[in-house]
Coordinates of C-alpha atoms in Angstrom, one line a residue:
Chain A
M1334 CA 0.0 0.0 0.0
A1335 CA 3.0 2.2 0.5
D1336 CA 3.3 3.2 -3.2
Q1337 CA -0.3 4.2 -3.5
P1338 CA -0.7 8.0 -4.0
T1339 CA -2.0 10.0 -1.1
A1340 CA -5.4 11.7 -0.9
F1341 CA -4.1 15.1 -1.9
E1342 CA -2.1 13.7 -4.8
R1343 CA -5.2 11.9 -6.0
F1344 CA -7.3 15.1 -5.8
V1345 CA -4.8 17.2 -7.7
Q1346 CA -4.1 14.5 -10.4
G1347 CA -7.7 14.3 -11.3
I1348 CA -8.1 17.9 -12.2
L1349 CA -5.4 18.3 -14.9
P1350 CA -2.6 15.8 -15.1
E1351 CA -5.0 12.8 -15.3
N1352 CA -8.0 14.7 -16.6
P1353 CA -10.7 12.0 -17.3
V1354 CA -11.7 13.5 -20.7
Y1355 CA -8.6 14.9 -22.2
R1356 CA -6.0 12.5 -20.8
Q1357 CA -7.8 9.2 -20.2
L1358 CA -10.5 9.6 -22.8
L1359 CA -13.1 8.3 -20.4
G1360 CA -16.8 9.2 -20.3
L1361 CA -16.9 10.6 -23.8
C1362 CA -20.6 9.8 -24.3
P1363 CA -22.1 12.4 -22.0
T1364 CA -19.2 14.8 -22.8
L1365 CA -20.3 14.9 -26.4
A1366 CA -24.0 14.6 -25.9
V1367 CA -24.8 17.3 -23.3
S1368 CA -22.2 19.9 -24.1
N1369 CA -24.3 22.0 -26.4
G1370 CA -25.0 24.5 -23.6
M1371 CA -23.5 25.4 -20.3
K1372 CA -26.6 24.6 -18.3
P1373 CA -27.0 21.0 -19.3
A1374 CA -23.3 20.5 -19.1
L1375 CA -23.1 21.8 -15.5
T1376 CA -26.2 19.7 -14.5
M1377 CA -24.5 16.7 -16.0
A1378 CA -21.2 17.4 -14.2
C1379 CA -23.0 17.7 -10.9
S1380 CA -24.9 14.5 -11.4
V1381 CA -21.6 12.7 -12.3
A1382 CA -19.9 14.2 -9.3
F1383 CA -22.6 13.0 -7.0
V1384 CA -22.7 9.5 -8.4
L1385 CA -18.9 9.3 -8.5
L1386 CA -18.5 10.4 -4.9
C1387 CA -21.2 8.1 -3.5
A1388 CA -20.0 5.1 -5.6
N1389 CA -16.4 5.7 -4.6
V1390 CA -17.2 6.0 -0.9
V1391 CA -19.4 2.9 -0.9
T1392 CA -17.0 0.8 -2.9
S1393 CA -14.2 1.9 -0.5
L1394 CA -16.2 0.9 2.5
I1395 CA -16.9 -2.6 1.2
R1396 CA -13.5 -3.1 -0.5
N1397 CA -12.5 -5.9 1.9
L1398 CA -15.7 -7.9 1.2
L1399 CA -15.4 -7.8 -2.6
K1400 CA -14.7 -11.0 -4.5
P1401 CA -12.5 -10.4 -7.5
H1402 CA -14.7 -12.0 -10.1
L1403 CA -17.9 -10.3 -8.9
R1404 CA -16.5 -6.8 -8.3
I1405 CA -17.5 -5.3 -11.7
V1406 CA -21.1 -6.4 -11.1
V1407 CA -21.1 -4.9 -7.6
F1408 CA -19.6 -1.7 -8.9
T1409 CA -22.3 -1.4 -11.6
L1410 CA -25.2 -2.2 -9.2
T1411 CA -23.8 0.4 -6.7
I1412 CA -23.6 3.0 -9.5
A1413 CA -27.0 2.1 -10.8
T1414 CA -28.5 2.7 -7.4
F1415 CA -27.1 6.2 -7.1
V1416 CA -27.9 7.1 -10.7
T1417 CA -31.5 6.2 -9.9
I1418 CA -31.4 8.5 -6.9
A1419 CA -29.9 11.3 -9.1
D1420 CA -32.4 10.7 -11.9
R1421 CA -35.4 10.8 -9.5
F1422 CA -34.1 14.0 -7.9
L1423 CA -33.7 15.7 -11.2
A1424 CA -37.1 14.6 -12.4
A1425 CA -38.6 16.0 -9.1
Y1426 CA -36.8 19.4 -8.9
L1427 CA -35.5 20.2 -12.3
F1428 CA -38.1 18.6 -14.6
Q1429 CA -37.3 20.6 -17.7
M1430 CA -33.6 19.8 -17.4
S1431 CA -34.2 16.1 -16.8
K1432 CA -36.3 16.2 -20.1
T1433 CA -33.4 17.9 -21.9
L1434 CA -30.8 15.4 -20.6
G1435 CA -33.1 12.5 -21.4
P1436 CA -31.4 9.1 -21.5
Y1437 CA -28.0 10.5 -20.8
I1438 CA -28.6 10.6 -17.0
P1439 CA -29.3 6.8 -16.8
L1440 CA -26.3 6.4 -19.2
I1441 CA -24.1 7.5 -16.3
I1442 CA -24.3 3.9 -15.1
V1443 CA -22.2 2.7 -18.0
N1444 CA -19.9 5.7 -17.9
C1445 CA -16.4 4.1 -18.0
L1446 CA -15.1 7.0 -15.8
I1447 CA -16.9 5.9 -12.7
I1448 CA -16.2 2.2 -13.1
C1449 CA -12.6 3.0 -13.7
R1450 CA -12.2 5.1 -10.5
C1451 CA -13.9 2.4 -8.5
E1452 CA -11.5 -0.2 -9.9
V1453 CA -8.3 1.8 -9.8
C1454 CA -8.7 3.8 -6.6
A1455 CA -11.7 3.1 -4.4
S1456 CA -11.4 -0.7 -4.3
K1457 CA -7.8 -0.4 -3.0
Q1458 CA -7.7 2.7 -0.8
S1459 CA -9.3 4.2 2.3
V1460 CA -12.6 6.1 2.3
F1461 CA -11.0 9.5 2.7
T1462 CA -8.6 8.9 -0.3
A1463 CA -11.4 7.5 -2.4
A1464 CA -13.6 10.6 -1.7
S1465 CA -10.9 13.1 -2.5
D1466 CA -10.1 11.1 -5.7
A1467 CA -13.7 11.3 -6.6
L1468 CA -13.8 15.0 -6.0
G1469 CA -10.7 15.6 -8.1
Q1470 CA -11.9 13.5 -11.0
A1471 CA -15.4 15.1 -10.9
L1472 CA -13.8 18.5 -10.9
G1473 CA -11.7 17.5 -13.9
F1474 CA -14.7 16.1 -15.7
G1475 CA -16.7 19.3 -15.0
L1476 CA -13.8 21.4 -16.3
A1477 CA -13.6 19.4 -19.5
L1478 CA -17.3 19.4 -20.0
S1479 CA -17.7 23.2 -19.4
S1480 CA -14.7 24.0 -21.7
I1481 CA -16.4 22.1 -24.6
A1482 CA -19.8 23.6 -23.7
T1483 CA -18.3 27.1 -23.7
V1484 CA -16.9 26.8 -27.2
R1485 CA -20.1 25.2 -28.6
E1486 CA -22.5 27.5 -27.0
I1487 CA -20.7 30.7 -27.9
F1488 CA -20.1 29.8 -31.5
G1489 CA -23.4 27.9 -31.9
T1490 CA -25.8 30.4 -30.5
G1491 CA -23.7 33.5 -29.6
M1492 CA -24.8 33.1 -26.0
F1493 CA -23.2 32.0 -22.8
F1494 CA -25.4 30.7 -20.0
G1495 CA -28.3 32.0 -22.1
I1496 CA -26.9 35.6 -22.0
R1497 CA -26.1 37.1 -25.3
L1498 CA -22.3 37.5 -25.6
L1499 CA -21.7 38.1 -29.3
P1500 CA -23.5 40.8 -31.3
S1501 CA -26.8 39.7 -32.8
A1502 CA -25.3 40.1 -36.2
W1503 CA -23.3 37.0 -35.4
P1504 CA -24.4 34.2 -37.8
D1505 CA -25.1 31.3 -35.5
W1506 CA -23.0 28.3 -36.5
V1507 CA -25.8 25.9 -36.0
I1508 CA -23.5 23.0 -36.7
M1509 CA -21.8 23.6 -33.4
V1510 CA -24.9 22.7 -31.4
L1511 CA -25.6 19.7 -33.6
P1512 CA -23.8 16.3 -33.2
P1513 CA -21.0 17.0 -35.7
G1514 CA -20.0 20.1 -33.8
A1515 CA -19.5 18.0 -30.7
F1516 CA -17.0 15.7 -32.4
I1517 CA -15.1 18.5 -34.1
T1518 CA -14.9 20.7 -31.0
L1519 CA -13.7 17.8 -28.8
G1520 CA -11.2 16.8 -31.5
L1521 CA -9.7 20.3 -31.8
L1522 CA -9.6 20.8 -28.0
L1523 CA -7.9 17.5 -27.6
G1524 CA -5.3 18.5 -30.1
L1525 CA -4.8 21.8 -28.3
V1526 CA -4.3 20.0 -25.0
N1527 CA -1.9 17.6 -26.6
W1528 CA 0.0 20.4 -28.2
I1529 CA 0.4 22.3 -24.9
G1530 CA 1.7 19.1 -23.4
I1531 CA 4.2 18.6 -26.1
V1532 CA 5.4 22.2 -26.0
K1533 CA 5.8 22.0 -22.2
S1534 CA 7.8 18.7 -22.3
R1535 CA 10.1 20.1 -25.1
R1536 CA 10.8 23.2 -22.9
S1537 CA 11.7 21.1 -19.9
V1538 CA 14.0 19.0 -22.0
N1539 CA 15.7 22.1 -23.4
D1540 CA 16.2 23.5 -19.9
Chain B
M1207 CA -49.4 -2.5 -43.9
I1208 CA -49.1 0.3 -41.4
Y1209 CA -47.3 -2.0 -39.1
F1210 CA -44.8 -3.1 -41.8
L1211 CA -44.2 0.6 -42.7
D1212 CA -43.6 1.3 -39.0
I1213 CA -41.1 -1.5 -38.7
M1214 CA -39.3 -0.3 -41.8
L1215 CA -39.1 3.3 -40.7
I1216 CA -37.8 2.2 -37.2
A1217 CA -35.1 0.2 -38.9
L1218 CA -34.1 3.0 -41.2
T1219 CA -34.1 5.5 -38.4
A1220 CA -32.1 3.4 -36.0
S1221 CA -29.4 2.4 -38.5
L1222 CA -28.9 5.5 -40.6
I1223 CA -30.9 8.7 -39.7
N1224 CA -30.3 8.6 -35.9
N1225 CA -27.3 6.5 -36.0
F1226 CA -26.4 5.4 -32.4
V1227 CA -22.8 6.5 -32.7
L1228 CA -22.9 9.5 -34.9
Y1229 CA -26.2 11.0 -33.7
Y1230 CA -26.7 9.8 -30.1
F1231 CA -22.9 9.4 -29.2
V1232 CA -23.5 6.1 -27.5
G1233 CA -20.7 3.5 -28.0
I1234 CA -18.0 6.2 -28.5
C1235 CA -15.4 4.3 -26.5
P1236 CA -15.0 1.4 -28.9
F1237 CA -15.5 3.8 -31.8
V1238 CA -12.3 5.7 -30.6
G1239 CA -10.5 2.8 -29.1
V1240 CA -10.9 -0.4 -31.2
S1241 CA -11.6 0.9 -34.7
R1242 CA -8.1 0.4 -36.1
K1243 CA -8.6 -2.6 -38.3
V1244 CA -11.6 -3.4 -40.5
E1245 CA -11.9 -7.0 -39.4
M1246 CA -11.7 -6.1 -35.7
A1247 CA -14.3 -3.4 -36.1
F1248 CA -16.6 -5.8 -37.9
G1249 CA -16.2 -8.4 -35.2
M1250 CA -16.9 -5.8 -32.5
G1251 CA -20.0 -4.6 -34.5
C1252 CA -21.3 -8.2 -34.8
A1253 CA -20.7 -8.8 -31.1
V1254 CA -22.6 -5.6 -30.1
T1255 CA -25.5 -6.4 -32.5
F1256 CA -25.8 -9.9 -31.0
V1257 CA -25.8 -8.8 -27.4
I1258 CA -28.0 -5.8 -28.1
S1259 CA -30.7 -8.0 -29.6
I1260 CA -30.6 -10.4 -26.6
A1261 CA -30.6 -7.6 -24.1
A1262 CA -33.5 -5.9 -25.9
L1263 CA -35.5 -9.2 -25.8
I1264 CA -34.8 -9.6 -22.1
S1265 CA -35.5 -6.0 -21.2
W1266 CA -38.7 -5.8 -23.3
T1267 CA -40.0 -9.0 -21.5
I1268 CA -39.1 -7.7 -18.0
T1269 CA -40.5 -4.2 -18.7
T1270 CA -43.9 -5.5 -19.9
M1271 CA -44.2 -8.4 -17.6
V1272 CA -42.8 -6.9 -14.3
L1273 CA -42.0 -3.3 -14.3
I1274 CA -44.8 -1.3 -15.9
P1275 CA -47.9 -0.4 -13.7
G1276 CA -50.3 -3.3 -13.8
A1277 CA -47.8 -5.7 -15.3
P1278 CA -49.1 -9.3 -15.1
L1279 CA -46.3 -10.8 -13.0
S1280 CA -45.8 -8.1 -10.4
S1281 CA -49.6 -7.7 -9.9
F1282 CA -49.9 -11.4 -9.5
I1283 CA -47.2 -11.6 -6.9
A1284 CA -48.5 -8.5 -5.1
G1285 CA -52.0 -10.0 -5.1
F1286 CA -50.9 -12.3 -2.3
F1287 CA -50.1 -9.4 0.0
L1288 CA -52.3 -6.5 -1.1
P1289 CA -56.0 -6.1 -2.0
E1290 CA -56.7 -6.5 -5.7
E1291 CA -57.2 -2.8 -6.3
A1292 CA -53.7 -1.8 -5.1
A1293 CA -52.0 -4.8 -6.6
G1294 CA -53.0 -3.8 -10.1
K1295 CA -51.3 -0.4 -9.7
I1296 CA -47.9 -1.6 -8.5
D1297 CA -45.3 0.5 -10.4
L1298 CA -41.7 -0.8 -10.4
T1299 CA -40.3 1.5 -13.1
V1300 CA -38.1 3.2 -10.6
L1301 CA -36.1 -0.1 -10.5
S1302 CA -35.7 -0.2 -14.3
Y1303 CA -32.0 1.0 -14.4
I1304 CA -30.8 -1.5 -11.9
V1305 CA -32.8 -4.3 -13.6
Y1306 CA -31.5 -3.4 -17.0
I1307 CA -27.9 -3.2 -16.1
F1308 CA -28.2 -6.5 -14.3
A1309 CA -29.9 -8.1 -17.4
I1310 CA -27.2 -6.7 -19.6
A1311 CA -24.3 -7.9 -17.4
S1312 CA -25.7 -11.4 -17.1
S1313 CA -26.6 -11.7 -20.8
V1314 CA -23.1 -10.7 -21.7
Q1315 CA -21.7 -13.3 -19.3
F1316 CA -24.1 -15.9 -20.8
V1317 CA -23.3 -15.0 -24.3
E1318 CA -19.6 -15.3 -23.5
M1319 CA -19.9 -18.7 -22.0
Y1320 CA -22.1 -19.9 -24.9
V1321 CA -19.9 -18.7 -27.6
R1322 CA -16.8 -20.1 -26.0
K1323 CA -18.3 -23.5 -25.7
F1324 CA -20.0 -23.8 -29.1
F1325 CA -18.2 -21.5 -31.4
P1326 CA -14.5 -21.4 -30.4
L1327 CA -13.4 -19.7 -33.6
L1328 CA -15.9 -16.9 -33.2
Y1329 CA -14.9 -16.7 -29.5
R1330 CA -11.3 -16.0 -30.6
S1331 CA -12.4 -13.1 -32.7
F1332 CA -15.1 -11.8 -30.3
G1333 CA -13.3 -12.8 -27.1
V1334 CA -11.5 -9.6 -26.3
F1335 CA -14.6 -7.4 -26.8
L1336 CA -17.2 -9.3 -25.0
P1337 CA -16.5 -8.2 -21.4
L1338 CA -16.1 -4.6 -22.8
I1339 CA -19.6 -4.7 -24.1
T1340 CA -21.1 -4.6 -20.6
T1341 CA -20.0 -1.1 -20.3
N1342 CA -21.0 -0.2 -23.9
C1343 CA -23.6 2.5 -23.6
A1344 CA -25.3 1.5 -26.8
I1345 CA -26.9 -1.5 -25.2
L1346 CA -28.3 0.3 -22.2
F1347 CA -29.4 3.1 -24.5
A1348 CA -31.4 0.6 -26.7
C1349 CA -33.1 -0.7 -23.5
L1350 CA -33.9 2.8 -22.3
T1351 CA -35.3 3.8 -25.7
I1352 CA -37.5 0.7 -25.7
M1353 CA -38.6 1.5 -22.2
S1354 CA -39.5 5.1 -23.1
H1355 CA -41.8 3.8 -25.8
I1356 CA -43.5 1.5 -23.4
V1357 CA -43.7 3.4 -20.2
G1358 CA -43.9 7.0 -21.4
V1359 CA -46.9 6.6 -23.8
D1360 CA -50.3 7.8 -22.8
N1361 CA -52.3 5.4 -25.0
P1362 CA -51.6 1.8 -24.2
A1363 CA -52.2 0.9 -27.9
D1364 CA -49.2 3.0 -28.9
A1365 CA -46.8 1.0 -26.7
W1366 CA -44.2 -0.8 -28.7
D1367 CA -44.6 -4.5 -29.1
I1368 CA -41.8 -7.1 -29.3
G1369 CA -41.4 -6.7 -33.1
R1370 CA -40.7 -3.0 -33.0
S1371 CA -38.4 -3.3 -30.0
M1372 CA -36.3 -6.0 -31.6
T1373 CA -36.1 -4.0 -34.8
L1374 CA -34.8 -1.0 -33.0
A1375 CA -32.2 -3.0 -31.2
F1376 CA -31.0 -5.0 -34.1
F1377 CA -30.8 -2.2 -36.5
G1378 CA -29.3 0.0 -33.9
G1379 CA -26.5 -2.6 -33.7
V1380 CA -26.3 -2.6 -37.5
G1381 CA -25.9 1.2 -37.5
F1382 CA -23.2 0.9 -34.9
T1383 CA -21.4 -1.7 -37.2
I1384 CA -21.8 0.6 -40.2
A1385 CA -20.3 3.5 -38.4
I1386 CA -17.4 1.6 -36.8
V1387 CA -16.5 -0.2 -40.0
I1388 CA -16.4 3.1 -42.1
M1389 CA -14.3 4.6 -39.3
S1390 CA -11.8 1.8 -39.3
G1391 CA -11.5 1.9 -43.1
I1392 CA -10.6 5.5 -42.8
R1393 CA -8.2 4.9 -40.0
E1394 CA -6.4 2.2 -42.0
E1395 CA -5.7 4.9 -44.6
L1396 CA -4.7 7.4 -41.9
E1397 CA -1.8 5.2 -40.8
I1398 CA 0.2 6.4 -43.9
C1399 CA -0.9 10.0 -43.6
D1400 CA 1.2 12.8 -42.2
I1401 CA -0.8 14.0 -39.2
P1402 CA 0.4 16.9 -37.0
E1403 CA 1.8 15.4 -33.8
P1404 CA -0.8 16.7 -31.3
F1405 CA -3.7 15.4 -33.4
Q1406 CA -2.5 11.9 -33.8
G1407 CA -4.7 9.2 -32.2
A1408 CA -8.0 10.2 -30.7
A1409 CA -8.1 13.8 -31.8
I1410 CA -8.1 13.1 -35.5
T1411 CA -10.5 10.2 -35.0
L1412 CA -13.0 12.6 -33.4
I1413 CA -12.6 15.2 -36.1
I1414 CA -13.2 12.5 -38.7
G1415 CA -16.2 11.3 -36.7
G1416 CA -17.5 14.9 -36.9
I1417 CA -17.3 14.8 -40.7
L1418 CA -18.9 11.4 -40.8
A1419 CA -21.7 12.7 -38.5
L1420 CA -22.1 15.7 -41.0
A1421 CA -22.5 13.2 -43.8
F1422 CA -25.0 11.1 -41.9
M1423 CA -27.0 14.3 -41.3
G1424 CA -27.9 14.1 -45.0
F1425 CA -30.3 11.3 -44.1
T1426 CA -32.4 13.6 -42.0
G1427 CA -36.0 13.7 -43.3
V1428 CA -35.8 10.6 -45.3
D1429 CA -38.2 8.8 -42.9
S1430 CA -40.9 11.5 -43.1
G1431 CA -40.5 11.7 -46.8
I1432 CA -41.1 7.9 -47.2
R1433 CA -44.0 8.1 -44.8
D1434 CA -45.6 10.9 -46.8
T1435 CA -45.1 9.1 -50.1
I1436 CA -46.6 5.8 -49.0
M1437 CA -49.3 7.2 -46.8
P1438 CA -50.3 10.6 -48.0
A1439 CA -51.9 12.9 -45.3
P1440 CA -55.7 12.5 -44.9
T1441 CA -57.6 14.1 -47.7
E1442 CA -59.8 16.2 -45.5
Q1443 CA -56.7 18.0 -44.3
N1444 CA -55.6 18.6 -47.8
L1445 CA -59.0 20.1 -48.6
T1446 CA -58.9 22.4 -45.7
M1447 CA -55.3 23.4 -46.4
A1448 CA -55.8 24.2 -50.1
P1449 CA -58.1 27.2 -49.8
L1450 CA -56.0 28.5 -46.9
Q1451 CA -52.8 28.3 -49.0
A1452 CA -54.5 29.9 -51.9
E1453 CA -55.6 32.8 -49.7
I1454 CA -52.1 33.2 -48.3
L1455 CA -50.7 33.2 -51.9
A1456 CA -53.3 35.7 -53.0
Q1457 CA -52.4 38.0 -50.1
S1458 CA -48.7 37.8 -50.8
D1459 CA -49.3 38.7 -54.5
F1460 CA -51.2 41.9 -53.9

């Protein structure tokens, strides 16, 4: 257990160095689907954060009882329980938003990000570490989601959070809020993040 | 005739117009991850189509027999504890996510054992992908779509039967296969292209996916076009529309 990262390291790593979307390419399905505006993106990020935190804590609490061949099933059922809670909550208090997000809330169950965190971290480390890992990853996921949503909403509708940012003469790039825009935006942002990484590593080599 | 048309349109919509990968973004992980060789992509697509059909069959059965309000099995069991009035109204749809994911996980496990035992050759080509399929969103998505067409409808006659559900699932799988095979064909060519370093790997795949999605958007409206051609709108509506349109035209002329 000595070589496992500490709680703080886990938290910091989740935000940028091991960002779930840009670095690990996990959870791309909701990333692409709900990032056509800031509001759905933030709701999605919050739901994922809630599910990830609860699932990580529960998995960490029962980690000594887990049988290796059954662990994936246990993870999925734990996640499914919390996703049901999140889904019912959204349907009760944010009905319009839950209609907009549609099937993508239940699809959090099969989001590889959460299963991956349960497997990599929560099933091996203590509750506190698992919780801070969940928070870090959720923050990283939220950052990635909102960065994509920012680009898509501003170019696609000229608005940000529903507030007009660009002059109304701006010709809305409708394609940005449609499915192709999601792929292209994520592809370009991914290239940008890779490029920054390459430039940084070159600089550190030169120094 | 109407039923046949309905089936045909569901198939067309699921496979091309609202393609699972390029329109709903489900099953992106294998799309980005495994689509390097055409044969592998085709194997993955076949495995997904196979599992998605089985999962849809199971989930349709569970939904109509157990989960929806007044389902036969749940009201029969509840009849032992509750008065008849209350037993008929038992609604278990809140459990649907847990039930579906359990059905998918177990059917994947079952399919894996069955294929390994009876089709060793197929297992060797599927083998790697089968456990991955449990976490493939496309399968849960198909189950959820089927559920939304059974639970969400107001008129019980509009609820999807087994034929429609299986069509959606199977052709959703076919659409997934089409998308992933096209993508892998392009990626085989990309191997010899000079791509800027930051864009190598996933980034260029996503951008190509965007262009593919753009191409698939060309199918939009095909379904309503076919529906209108085969079953023209009721004639009374045409009659009431015609004078109105003439009036509008007349007004715009003067």
